[in-house]
Coordinates of C-alpha atoms and ligand atoms in Angstrom, one line a residue:
M1 CA 26.4 27.8 -29.0
G2 CA 23.1 27.7 -27.7
K3 CA 21.5 24.7 -26.2
D4 CA 20.5 23.4 -29.0
G5 CA 24.0 23.6 -30.4
C6 CA 23.2 26.7 -33.1
P7 CA 24.7 30.0 -32.4
V8 CA 22.7 32.4 -30.7
G9 CA 22.2 36.0 -31.1
F10 CA 20.6 38.9 -28.7
D11 CA 20.4 42.5 -28.7
Y12 CA 21.5 42.7 -25.2
I13 CA 23.1 39.7 -22.8
I14 CA 23.3 40.4 -19.0
I15 CA 25.5 38.7 -16.8
G16 CA 24.1 39.0 -13.2
S17 CA 20.3 38.8 -12.0
G18 CA 20.8 41.4 -9.1
I19 CA 19.3 44.9 -9.1
A20 CA 21.7 45.7 -12.1
G21 CA 21.3 43.1 -14.2
L22 CA 17.1 42.7 -13.5
Y23 CA 16.5 46.4 -13.7
T24 CA 19.0 46.8 -16.9
A25 CA 17.0 43.6 -18.4
I26 CA 13.6 45.3 -17.8
L27 CA 14.7 48.6 -19.6
A28 CA 16.2 46.6 -22.4
R29 CA 13.4 44.7 -23.0
G30 CA 11.6 47.9 -24.6
E31 CA 14.5 47.9 -27.0
G32 CA 15.1 44.3 -28.3
T33 CA 16.0 40.6 -27.3
V34 CA 17.3 40.3 -24.0
L35 CA 19.4 37.2 -22.7
L36 CA 20.3 37.5 -18.7
L37 CA 22.8 34.8 -17.5
T38 CA 22.8 34.4 -13.6
K39 CA 25.4 31.6 -12.1
G40 CA 23.0 31.0 -9.3
S41 CA 19.0 30.9 -8.9
I42 CA 17.8 34.3 -9.6
D43 CA 17.5 35.6 -6.0
E44 CA 21.3 34.7 -5.4
C45 CA 23.1 38.2 -5.1
N46 CA 23.8 41.0 -3.0
T47 CA 20.9 42.7 -3.6
R48 CA 18.6 40.6 -1.9
Y49 CA 20.4 41.3 1.5
A50 CA 20.3 45.1 1.1
Q51 CA 18.9 46.6 4.7
G52 CA 19.4 50.3 5.0
G53 CA 17.5 51.1 1.8
I54 CA 18.2 53.5 -1.3
A55 CA 19.6 57.1 -0.6
A56 CA 17.8 59.7 -2.3
P57 CA 17.6 63.7 -2.1
V58 CA 13.4 63.8 -1.7
G59 CA 12.9 64.7 1.8
P60 CA 11.5 68.3 2.2
S61 CA 14.4 69.8 3.7
D62 CA 16.8 68.1 1.3
S63 CA 18.3 68.9 -1.8
P64 CA 20.4 67.4 -4.3
E65 CA 23.5 69.8 -3.8
A66 CA 23.3 68.4 0.0
H67 CA 23.6 64.8 -1.1
F68 CA 26.2 65.9 -3.6
Q69 CA 28.3 67.2 -0.6
D70 CA 27.7 64.5 1.6
T71 CA 28.9 62.0 -1.2
L72 CA 31.8 63.9 -1.9
A73 CA 33.0 64.1 1.7
A74 CA 32.4 60.3 2.2
G75 CA 34.5 59.8 -1.1
A76 CA 37.7 61.5 0.5
G77 CA 38.8 63.4 -2.7
L78 CA 38.3 60.7 -5.3
C79 CA 34.8 61.0 -6.8
D80 CA 34.2 62.0 -9.9
H81 CA 31.9 65.0 -9.9
E82 CA 30.0 64.6 -13.0
A83 CA 29.3 61.4 -12.1
V84 CA 28.1 62.2 -8.4
R85 CA 25.9 65.4 -10.0
I86 CA 24.1 62.8 -12.5
L87 CA 23.5 60.5 -9.4
V88 CA 22.0 63.1 -7.3
E89 CA 20.0 65.0 -9.7
E90 CA 18.8 61.8 -11.5
A91 CA 17.8 60.2 -8.0
A92 CA 14.0 61.4 -7.8
D93 CA 13.4 60.3 -11.0
R94 CA 14.6 56.8 -10.9
I95 CA 12.7 56.7 -7.2
A96 CA 9.5 57.6 -9.1
D97 CA 10.2 54.8 -11.5
L98 CA 10.8 52.2 -9.0
T99 CA 7.5 53.4 -7.2
R100 CA 5.9 52.9 -10.6
F101 CA 7.4 49.5 -10.7
G102 CA 5.8 48.5 -7.4
V103 CA 8.7 48.7 -4.7
P104 CA 6.5 49.3 -1.6
F105 CA 8.6 51.9 -0.2
D106 CA 7.9 52.7 3.8
T107 CA 5.7 55.6 4.6
M108 CA 4.8 57.4 7.6
G109 CA 2.1 60.0 7.9
G110 CA 1.1 59.4 4.1
E111 CA 4.8 60.6 3.1
V112 CA 7.6 58.5 2.1
A113 CA 10.0 57.5 5.2
L114 CA 13.6 58.6 5.1
A115 CA 16.2 57.1 7.5
L116 CA 19.4 58.7 8.6
E117 CA 22.7 56.4 8.0
A118 CA 26.6 57.2 8.7
A119 CA 27.7 60.7 7.0
H120 CA 24.4 61.6 5.6
S121 CA 23.7 65.1 6.8
L122 CA 20.0 64.5 7.1
P123 CA 17.6 61.9 6.8
R124 CA 17.6 60.5 3.3
V125 CA 16.8 56.7 3.1
L126 CA 14.0 55.2 1.7
H127 CA 13.5 51.7 2.8
A128 CA 10.8 48.9 1.8
G129 CA 9.4 46.3 4.6
G130 CA 11.7 48.3 7.3
D131 CA 15.0 46.7 6.8
A132 CA 14.1 44.3 3.9
T133 CA 14.6 46.8 1.3
G134 CA 16.9 44.6 -1.2
Q135 CA 14.7 41.6 -0.9
R136 CA 11.6 43.5 -1.7
I137 CA 13.3 45.4 -4.7
E138 CA 14.6 41.8 -6.0
T139 CA 11.3 40.0 -5.8
M140 CA 9.8 42.7 -7.8
L141 CA 12.3 43.2 -10.4
S142 CA 12.6 39.1 -11.0
H143 CA 8.7 38.9 -11.5
M144 CA 8.7 41.9 -13.9
A145 CA 12.0 40.4 -15.9
R146 CA 9.7 37.1 -16.4
S147 CA 6.3 38.9 -17.4
L148 CA 8.4 40.6 -19.6
N149 CA 9.8 37.3 -21.2
V150 CA 13.4 38.3 -20.7
R151 CA 15.1 34.7 -21.3
I152 CA 16.7 33.8 -17.7
L153 CA 19.1 31.3 -17.9
E154 CA 19.8 30.1 -14.2
Y155 CA 22.6 28.4 -13.0
C156 CA 24.8 29.2 -16.1
L157 CA 28.2 30.3 -15.3
A158 CA 30.2 33.1 -17.4
T159 CA 33.2 31.9 -18.0
S160 CA 34.9 34.3 -20.7
L161 CA 34.1 37.2 -22.8
I162 CA 34.6 36.9 -27.0
V163 CA 36.5 39.7 -28.5
T164 CA 36.8 39.7 -31.9
E165 CA 38.8 42.8 -33.4
D166 CA 39.2 44.4 -30.1
R167 CA 35.1 44.4 -29.6
V168 CA 33.3 42.4 -27.5
I169 CA 30.3 40.4 -29.7
G170 CA 29.7 37.5 -26.7
V171 CA 30.0 35.3 -23.9
K172 CA 31.4 32.1 -23.2
A173 CA 29.5 29.9 -20.4
I174 CA 28.8 26.7 -18.9
D175 CA 25.3 25.3 -18.0
L176 CA 26.0 24.2 -14.2
H177 CA 23.2 21.7 -14.6
S178 CA 24.5 19.7 -17.3
Q179 CA 28.4 21.0 -17.5
R180 CA 28.0 22.0 -21.0
P181 CA 29.6 24.6 -22.8
L182 CA 27.7 27.3 -24.2
E183 CA 28.2 30.8 -26.4
Y184 CA 26.0 33.2 -27.3
E185 CA 26.4 36.1 -29.4
G186 CA 25.2 40.0 -28.6
R187 CA 25.3 43.3 -29.8
C188 CA 25.6 45.0 -26.0
M189 CA 27.2 43.0 -23.6
I190 CA 26.2 44.1 -20.0
L191 CA 28.3 42.7 -17.0
A192 CA 25.9 43.3 -13.8
T193 CA 28.0 40.6 -11.7
G194 CA 28.2 42.4 -8.2
G195 CA 31.1 42.7 -5.9
G196 CA 33.6 40.5 -4.6
G197 CA 33.3 40.2 -0.4
Q198 CA 34.1 36.6 -0.5
L199 CA 37.8 37.8 -1.1
F200 CA 37.7 38.3 2.8
R201 CA 37.2 35.8 5.6
L202 CA 34.6 37.8 7.3
T203 CA 31.9 39.3 4.9
T204 CA 28.5 40.5 4.9
N205 CA 28.4 39.1 0.7
P206 CA 26.7 36.0 0.2
P207 CA 29.1 33.3 -1.7
I208 CA 28.5 34.6 -5.2
A209 CA 30.2 37.5 -4.7
T210 CA 33.5 36.5 -6.0
G211 CA 34.6 39.5 -8.0
D212 CA 33.7 37.5 -11.8
G213 CA 33.0 40.7 -13.6
L214 CA 36.3 42.3 -13.0
T215 CA 37.9 38.8 -13.7
L216 CA 36.1 38.8 -17.2
A217 CA 36.4 42.4 -18.3
Y218 CA 40.3 42.4 -17.2
Q219 CA 40.7 39.4 -19.0
A220 CA 39.3 40.7 -22.2
G221 CA 41.4 43.9 -22.0
A222 CA 39.1 46.2 -19.8
E223 CA 40.5 49.0 -17.5
I224 CA 40.0 48.3 -13.7
M225 CA 39.9 51.0 -11.4
D226 CA 40.5 51.7 -7.6
T227 CA 40.6 48.2 -6.5
E228 CA 42.6 49.0 -3.4
F229 CA 39.2 50.7 -2.1
F230 CA 37.2 47.8 -0.6
Q231 CA 34.7 48.9 2.3
F232 CA 34.5 47.4 5.3
H233 CA 31.1 47.8 7.4
P234 CA 31.1 48.6 10.9
T235 CA 28.6 46.0 12.2
A236 CA 28.2 42.6 11.1
L237 CA 27.1 40.2 13.5
R238 CA 29.1 38.3 15.4
L239 CA 27.2 35.6 17.2
D240 CA 28.8 32.1 17.8
G241 CA 27.0 29.5 15.6
A242 CA 25.1 32.3 13.6
P243 CA 25.8 32.7 9.8
P244 CA 27.3 35.9 8.5
F245 CA 24.5 38.7 9.0
L246 CA 24.4 42.5 8.3
I247 CA 23.3 44.7 11.7
S248 CA 22.3 47.5 9.4
E249 CA 23.7 51.1 10.0
A250 CA 20.2 52.4 10.0
V251 CA 20.0 50.7 13.4
R252 CA 22.7 53.3 14.6
G253 CA 20.7 56.1 12.6
E254 CA 17.5 55.3 14.9
G255 CA 19.7 55.9 18.0
G256 CA 21.7 52.2 18.4
I257 CA 24.9 52.6 20.5
M258 CA 28.2 50.9 20.1
R259 CA 30.0 49.6 23.4
N260 CA 33.4 47.9 23.9
C261 CA 33.3 44.7 25.9
W262 CA 33.6 46.6 28.9
G263 CA 30.5 48.1 28.4
E264 CA 31.6 51.7 27.6
S265 CA 30.5 53.7 24.7
F266 CA 33.4 54.4 22.5
M267 CA 32.5 56.1 19.3
K268 CA 32.9 60.0 20.3
D269 CA 36.6 59.1 21.4
Y270 CA 37.5 58.8 17.5
S271 CA 35.1 61.0 15.7
P272 CA 32.6 64.4 16.6
D273 CA 30.1 62.0 14.7
G274 CA 30.3 59.5 17.3
D275 CA 28.0 56.5 16.6
L276 CA 27.3 57.8 13.1
A277 CA 31.2 58.7 11.7
P278 CA 31.8 57.5 8.1
R279 CA 32.1 53.6 7.7
D280 CA 36.0 53.8 7.4
I281 CA 36.6 55.5 10.7
A282 CA 33.9 53.5 12.4
A283 CA 35.8 50.2 11.3
R284 CA 39.1 51.1 12.1
S285 CA 37.9 52.4 15.6
I286 CA 36.2 49.1 16.4
V287 CA 39.7 47.2 15.3
A288 CA 41.3 49.9 17.8
E289 CA 38.9 48.7 20.6
M290 CA 38.7 45.1 20.3
E291 CA 42.6 45.4 20.6
K292 CA 42.5 47.6 23.4
T293 CA 40.0 45.2 25.3
S294 CA 41.7 42.2 23.9
C295 CA 37.8 41.1 22.8
D296 CA 37.2 39.7 19.4
R297 CA 34.1 41.8 19.4
V298 CA 32.1 45.0 20.3
F299 CA 28.5 45.5 20.8
L300 CA 25.6 47.3 19.7
D301 CA 23.0 48.2 22.4
V302 CA 19.4 49.1 21.3
T303 CA 17.9 48.2 24.6
H304 CA 17.3 51.7 25.2
L305 CA 14.9 51.9 22.5
P306 CA 11.1 51.2 22.6
S307 CA 10.6 47.8 21.6
H308 CA 7.8 48.7 19.1
T309 CA 10.6 50.5 17.2
V310 CA 12.8 48.2 16.9
L311 CA 10.4 45.7 15.8
S312 CA 8.9 47.5 13.4
R313 CA 11.7 49.5 11.8
F314 CA 14.2 46.3 12.1
P315 CA 11.8 43.0 11.4
S316 CA 14.2 40.8 9.6
I317 CA 17.2 41.9 12.2
Y318 CA 15.2 41.0 15.1
S319 CA 14.0 37.9 13.8
F320 CA 17.2 36.6 12.6
C321 CA 18.8 37.6 15.9
S322 CA 15.7 35.7 17.8
Q323 CA 15.8 32.5 15.7
N324 CA 19.8 32.7 17.0
G325 CA 18.9 32.8 20.8
L326 CA 19.1 36.6 21.0
D327 CA 16.6 39.3 21.8
I328 CA 17.8 42.4 20.7
T329 CA 15.2 44.3 22.7
Q330 CA 17.0 43.0 25.6
S331 CA 20.5 42.3 25.0
L332 CA 23.5 43.7 23.5
V333 CA 24.0 42.6 19.8
P334 CA 27.8 41.3 19.3
V335 CA 29.3 42.9 16.0
T336 CA 32.5 43.0 13.9
P337 CA 33.6 44.8 11.0
A338 CA 33.3 42.8 7.7
A339 CA 33.9 43.1 4.3
H340 CA 31.1 44.7 2.2
Y341 CA 31.4 46.8 -0.5
M342 CA 33.6 46.9 -3.5
M343 CA 34.3 50.5 -4.7
G344 CA 36.5 49.8 -7.3
G345 CA 35.6 47.9 -10.6
V346 CA 35.4 48.0 -14.0
R347 CA 36.0 51.5 -15.2
T348 CA 33.2 53.2 -17.2
N349 CA 32.2 56.5 -17.8
V350 CA 28.8 58.0 -17.3
W351 CA 27.1 56.3 -19.9
G352 CA 28.6 52.7 -18.5
E353 CA 30.8 52.2 -21.4
T354 CA 34.3 50.5 -20.7
N355 CA 37.2 51.2 -23.0
I356 CA 36.5 47.9 -25.2
P357 CA 33.5 48.4 -28.0
G358 CA 30.5 46.7 -27.0
L359 CA 31.2 46.2 -23.4
F360 CA 29.2 47.9 -20.8
A361 CA 29.3 47.4 -16.8
V362 CA 27.1 48.7 -14.2
G363 CA 26.4 48.0 -10.2
E364 CA 28.8 46.7 -8.2
T365 CA 31.1 45.5 -10.4
A366 CA 31.5 48.8 -12.5
C367 CA 33.5 52.0 -11.2
T368 CA 31.5 55.1 -12.5
G369 CA 33.7 57.0 -10.0
V370 CA 30.3 57.9 -7.8
H371 CA 32.1 56.3 -4.7
G372 CA 35.7 57.6 -4.7
A373 CA 37.7 55.8 -1.8
N374 CA 35.0 55.3 0.5
R375 CA 30.9 54.8 -0.6
L376 CA 28.1 56.9 1.2
A377 CA 26.0 54.3 2.7
S378 CA 23.0 53.4 0.3
N379 CA 24.2 55.0 -2.7
S380 CA 24.9 51.8 -4.6
L381 CA 21.5 50.7 -5.1
L382 CA 20.8 54.3 -6.6
E383 CA 23.9 54.3 -8.6
V384 CA 22.4 51.3 -10.2
V385 CA 19.4 52.2 -11.2
V386 CA 20.7 55.9 -12.5
F387 CA 23.3 54.5 -14.5
A388 CA 21.5 51.4 -15.9
K389 CA 19.2 53.9 -17.5
R390 CA 22.0 55.5 -19.1
V391 CA 23.5 52.4 -20.4
L392 CA 20.0 52.0 -22.1
A393 CA 20.1 55.1 -23.3
R394 CA 23.7 54.9 -25.1
S395 CA 22.9 51.8 -26.4
R396 CA 19.6 53.0 -27.8
A397 CA 21.7 55.7 -29.6
M398 CA 24.3 53.6 -31.1
K399 CA 22.1 51.0 -32.2
N400 CA 22.8 51.9 -35.9
A401 CA 26.7 52.6 -35.4
A402 CA 29.2 50.5 -37.2
T403 CA 31.3 50.6 -34.0
P404 CA 30.2 50.9 -30.9
N405 CA 31.1 54.0 -28.8
Y406 CA 34.0 53.1 -26.1
I407 CA 36.1 55.4 -23.6
Q408 CA 39.8 56.4 -24.9
P409 CA 42.0 54.2 -22.5
S410 CA 43.4 56.0 -19.2
N411 CA 46.7 57.8 -19.5
G412 CA 49.4 56.3 -16.9
V413 CA 47.8 52.9 -16.6
F414 CA 49.4 50.3 -14.5
R415 CA 50.6 46.8 -15.2
V416 CA 50.3 43.9 -12.8
P417 CA 54.2 43.4 -12.0
E418 CA 56.2 40.2 -12.0
R419 CA 57.0 38.7 -8.6
Q420 CA 59.4 36.5 -7.1
P421 CA 56.9 33.6 -6.4
H422 CA 56.4 32.7 -2.5
W423 CA 57.1 29.4 -0.7
L424 CA 53.5 27.6 -0.8
P425 CA 52.7 25.9 2.2
D426 CA 48.7 25.5 1.6
P427 CA 47.1 24.5 -1.7
L428 CA 44.6 27.4 -3.2
S429 CA 41.5 27.3 -1.8
R430 CA 38.8 29.9 -1.3
E431 CA 39.6 29.8 2.3
A432 CA 43.0 30.6 2.1
V433 CA 42.6 33.5 -0.3
Q434 CA 40.4 34.9 2.3
G435 CA 42.6 34.0 5.5
L436 CA 45.3 36.0 3.3
M437 CA 43.0 38.8 2.5
W438 CA 41.6 39.6 6.1
E439 CA 45.2 39.3 7.4
K440 CA 47.5 41.1 5.0
V441 CA 44.9 43.2 3.0
G442 CA 42.0 43.9 5.5
I443 CA 41.2 47.2 7.3
I444 CA 44.6 48.1 8.4
R445 CA 47.5 47.3 6.0
S446 CA 51.2 47.6 5.8
G447 CA 53.9 47.7 3.2
Q448 CA 55.4 44.4 4.4
G449 CA 51.9 42.6 4.7
L450 CA 50.9 43.6 1.3
E451 CA 54.4 42.4 -0.2
D452 CA 53.5 38.9 1.4
A453 CA 50.2 38.9 0.1
A454 CA 51.4 39.8 -3.6
R455 CA 53.9 37.2 -3.3
Q456 CA 51.3 34.7 -2.2
L457 CA 48.7 35.5 -4.5
A458 CA 51.2 35.6 -7.7
A459 CA 52.3 32.1 -6.8
W460 CA 48.6 30.9 -7.1
Q461 CA 48.1 33.0 -10.0
D462 CA 51.2 31.2 -11.6
A463 CA 49.7 27.6 -10.6
L464 CA 46.2 28.1 -11.7
S465 CA 45.0 25.2 -14.0
A466 CA 42.3 26.5 -17.0
P467 CA 38.9 26.6 -14.8
S468 CA 36.4 23.9 -15.5
D469 CA 33.5 24.5 -13.2
R470 CA 32.4 26.8 -10.7
P471 CA 34.6 26.3 -7.9
S472 CA 37.5 26.7 -10.3
F473 CA 36.4 29.5 -11.9
E474 CA 35.8 31.6 -8.8
E475 CA 38.9 30.7 -7.2
R476 CA 40.8 32.3 -10.4
S477 CA 38.7 34.9 -9.9
L478 CA 39.4 35.7 -6.3
V479 CA 43.3 35.4 -6.7
T480 CA 42.7 37.7 -9.8
V481 CA 41.1 40.3 -8.2
G482 CA 43.1 39.7 -5.0
R483 CA 46.0 40.5 -7.0
L484 CA 44.4 43.7 -8.5
M485 CA 43.4 44.7 -5.2
V486 CA 47.0 44.1 -3.3
E487 CA 49.0 45.3 -6.3
S488 CA 47.1 48.8 -6.1
A489 CA 47.3 48.8 -2.5
L490 CA 50.9 48.9 -2.4
L491 CA 51.1 51.6 -5.3
R492 CA 49.1 53.8 -2.8
E493 CA 51.9 55.3 -0.6
E494 CA 49.2 57.0 1.6
S495 CA 46.1 56.3 3.3
R496 CA 42.7 57.6 2.2
G497 CA 39.0 56.6 2.4
A498 CA 38.9 52.8 3.3
H499 CA 42.8 52.1 2.1
Y500 CA 44.6 52.7 5.7
R501 CA 48.5 51.8 5.9
L502 CA 50.3 52.0 9.0
D503 CA 53.3 53.1 7.1
F504 CA 51.8 55.8 5.4
P505 CA 49.3 56.8 7.8
R506 CA 48.1 60.1 6.4
S507 CA 46.7 61.2 2.5
Q508 CA 49.4 63.1 0.1
S509 CA 47.7 65.6 -2.3
S510 CA 49.9 64.0 -4.7
W511 CA 47.8 60.8 -4.6
K512 CA 44.6 62.4 -5.3
R513 CA 44.3 60.4 -8.3
H514 CA 43.1 56.7 -9.5
I515 CA 45.0 53.7 -10.2
V516 CA 44.0 51.9 -13.2
F517 CA 45.2 48.6 -14.6
R518 CA 45.1 47.0 -17.9
R519 CA 46.2 43.4 -18.6
N520 CA 49.7 43.0 -20.2
G521 CA 49.9 39.8 -22.6
E522 CA 49.1 36.4 -20.5
D523 CA 48.8 37.8 -16.8
Ligands
FAD601 P1 24.4 41.6 -7.0 O1 23.1 42.1 -6.7 O2 25.4 41.0 -6.1 O3 24.1 40.8 -8.2 C1 25.2 40.3 -8.8 C2 24.6 38.9 -9.7 O4 25.7 38.4 -11.1 C3 24.0 37.5 -9.3 O5 23.2 37.2 -9.7 C4 25.2 36.7 -9.4 O6 25.0 35.6 -9.4 C5 25.7 37.1 -11.0 N1 27.0 36.6 -11.2 C6 28.3 37.0 -11.1 N2 29.3 36.3 -11.4 C7 28.8 35.8 -12.5 C8 29.2 34.8 -13.6 N3 30.5 34.6 -13.3 N4 28.3 34.4 -14.6 C9 27.1 34.5 -14.2 N5 26.2 35.1 -13.1 C10 27.2 35.7 -12.3 N6 23.2 49.1 -0.8 C11 22.6 49.9 -0.9 O7 22.7 50.9 -1.5 N7 21.6 50.3 0.4 C12 21.8 49.3 1.2 O8 20.8 48.9 2.5 C13 22.7 48.0 1.1 N8 22.8 47.1 2.2 C14 23.5 46.0 1.8 C15 23.2 45.1 2.7 C16 24.2 43.6 2.2 C17 24.0 42.8 3.2 C18 24.9 43.8 1.5 C19 25.6 42.8 1.2 C20 25.0 44.9 0.4 C21 23.9 46.1 0.5 N9 24.4 47.2 -0.2 C22 23.3 48.1 0.1 C23 25.1 46.7 -1.4 C24 24.2 46.5 -2.4 O9 23.1 45.4 -2.2 C25 25.0 46.1 -3.5 O10 26.0 47.3 -4.1 C26 24.1 45.8 -4.8 O11 22.8 45.2 -4.4 C27 24.7 45.5 -6.1 O12 24.1 45.1 -7.0 P2 24.5 44.3 -8.3 O13 23.2 43.9 -9.2 O14 25.4 44.9 -8.9 O15 25.3 43.3 -7.7
SIN602 C1 23.3 49.0 6.0 O1 21.8 48.8 6.0 O2 24.1 49.3 6.9 C2 24.2 48.9 4.7 C3 23.5 49.9 3.8 C4 24.8 50.1 2.4 O3 25.5 49.2 2.9 O4 24.5 51.1 1.8

């Protein structure tokens, strides 16, 4: 029922107002009626914080093939080749769309300016406002969605998907102002709910990133893939008293150097790529240096770069640090790794379709197979715009079909196992989940730590009562996604990409495959 108590039907219902939700809504508006729900204000999302930019092979010496190879190398053997091929070949057209929509990409000498980030073989990252790319994109898309009369409900929390005869036909939600339950029906349900960085104590993600889309989809019977792979960004600010904040990888792309707390540069000891090593290697190297020096942080040094370069390329980082008492042109920047990007998600094909008719997923909540075991920097914003366009193409094509398309269930799907409950010293809270996940399911994992975490999460899961408001719903979501992450990390008895186990430190060719979970009964 809508606000007026009547059932409400739309052509498209989109959950989430980051780049995935807004971009899809703008495209969908050309096809029919669109409702967009978002649980906070329209601009509360990961997108708004994106700094580095959006990768695309548009430079004169670049090519889709080079971008393809870099993406596969970062993905450590688990990328879906078809999805990556689509990503790199459709990239230039989607960048042209964004430019046409009004995203003010930075230029230099009349040409689009391209930055270098880790594991890219050449400068390939477009940016806007220096390091304010996400904020520029979010502002432009939200204005556009409003001007196109997309119906936008802010502070509206989606709590479950309505499934009838194995097909998704709508969504249940709560109006967070009045606490009233709402219900909407739609032909196409599109999950664009973003990531789950809030699973961990240290994260670059804002408070909305609680993995809700995975929980909604999993509860409805969708397949969830690759949850063991969570990317930790090497350089989040670790300044006492300052809130969480990313220090972009592009800073190292411009020549920034990581130093341990003894002042030594160390990345060459761990990787021939030095400061621009892939993120998983950089994050583990920092952990090793912090242990070696008994220090809870390392430092990023840009004091040797011209001040005007730092100020013009990184105005947001410079100003955030200044407001917190640090002049980065004069002093080293204290940093530490932090949870950043969820590679796993709702399993989709290259059209955004899931295994449930009527349900699509796009953006960080989806798992298209593009990122494999480790995402290449700045590929996520690109993934959104490339695959959102394809969701729309498919939904248009199936407009008159009696049953919407869906993907075949995976072979060899896993079920979350029963676990002996763990004695519970602490009640469930967001902080308790974050502490557990950081300690036991973080950058370096072990079988024993994962077992402990699985039993603790299982006990919390058993004790969950039906969620009634945003905090209880988000706690349920963190426990559900945490459980999927831990169980897949336990199954994967090897190390690959972002998943590193002390008890299985090498990759195994027999594990060059995906782990997919589907719900079993009431779990
Ligand atoms: P989001 O932008 O997170 O949007 C999710 C939306 O869903 C939000 O509006 C949220 O409120 C809503 N939502 C969630 N649950 C519910 C619910 N139950 N009911 C209703 N609404 C709900 N990627 C790059 O490619 N380049 C970069 O430079 C880059 N920098 C980054 C910097 C930071 C600090 C961070 C955190 C990420 C960065 N990333 C970058 C990753 C990238 O920003 C994200 O992957 C991308 O923006 C995700 O977009 P999205 O629309 O899928 O999710
Ligand atoms: C960054 O600017 O370092 C983040 C880029 C990304 O996560 O893709």
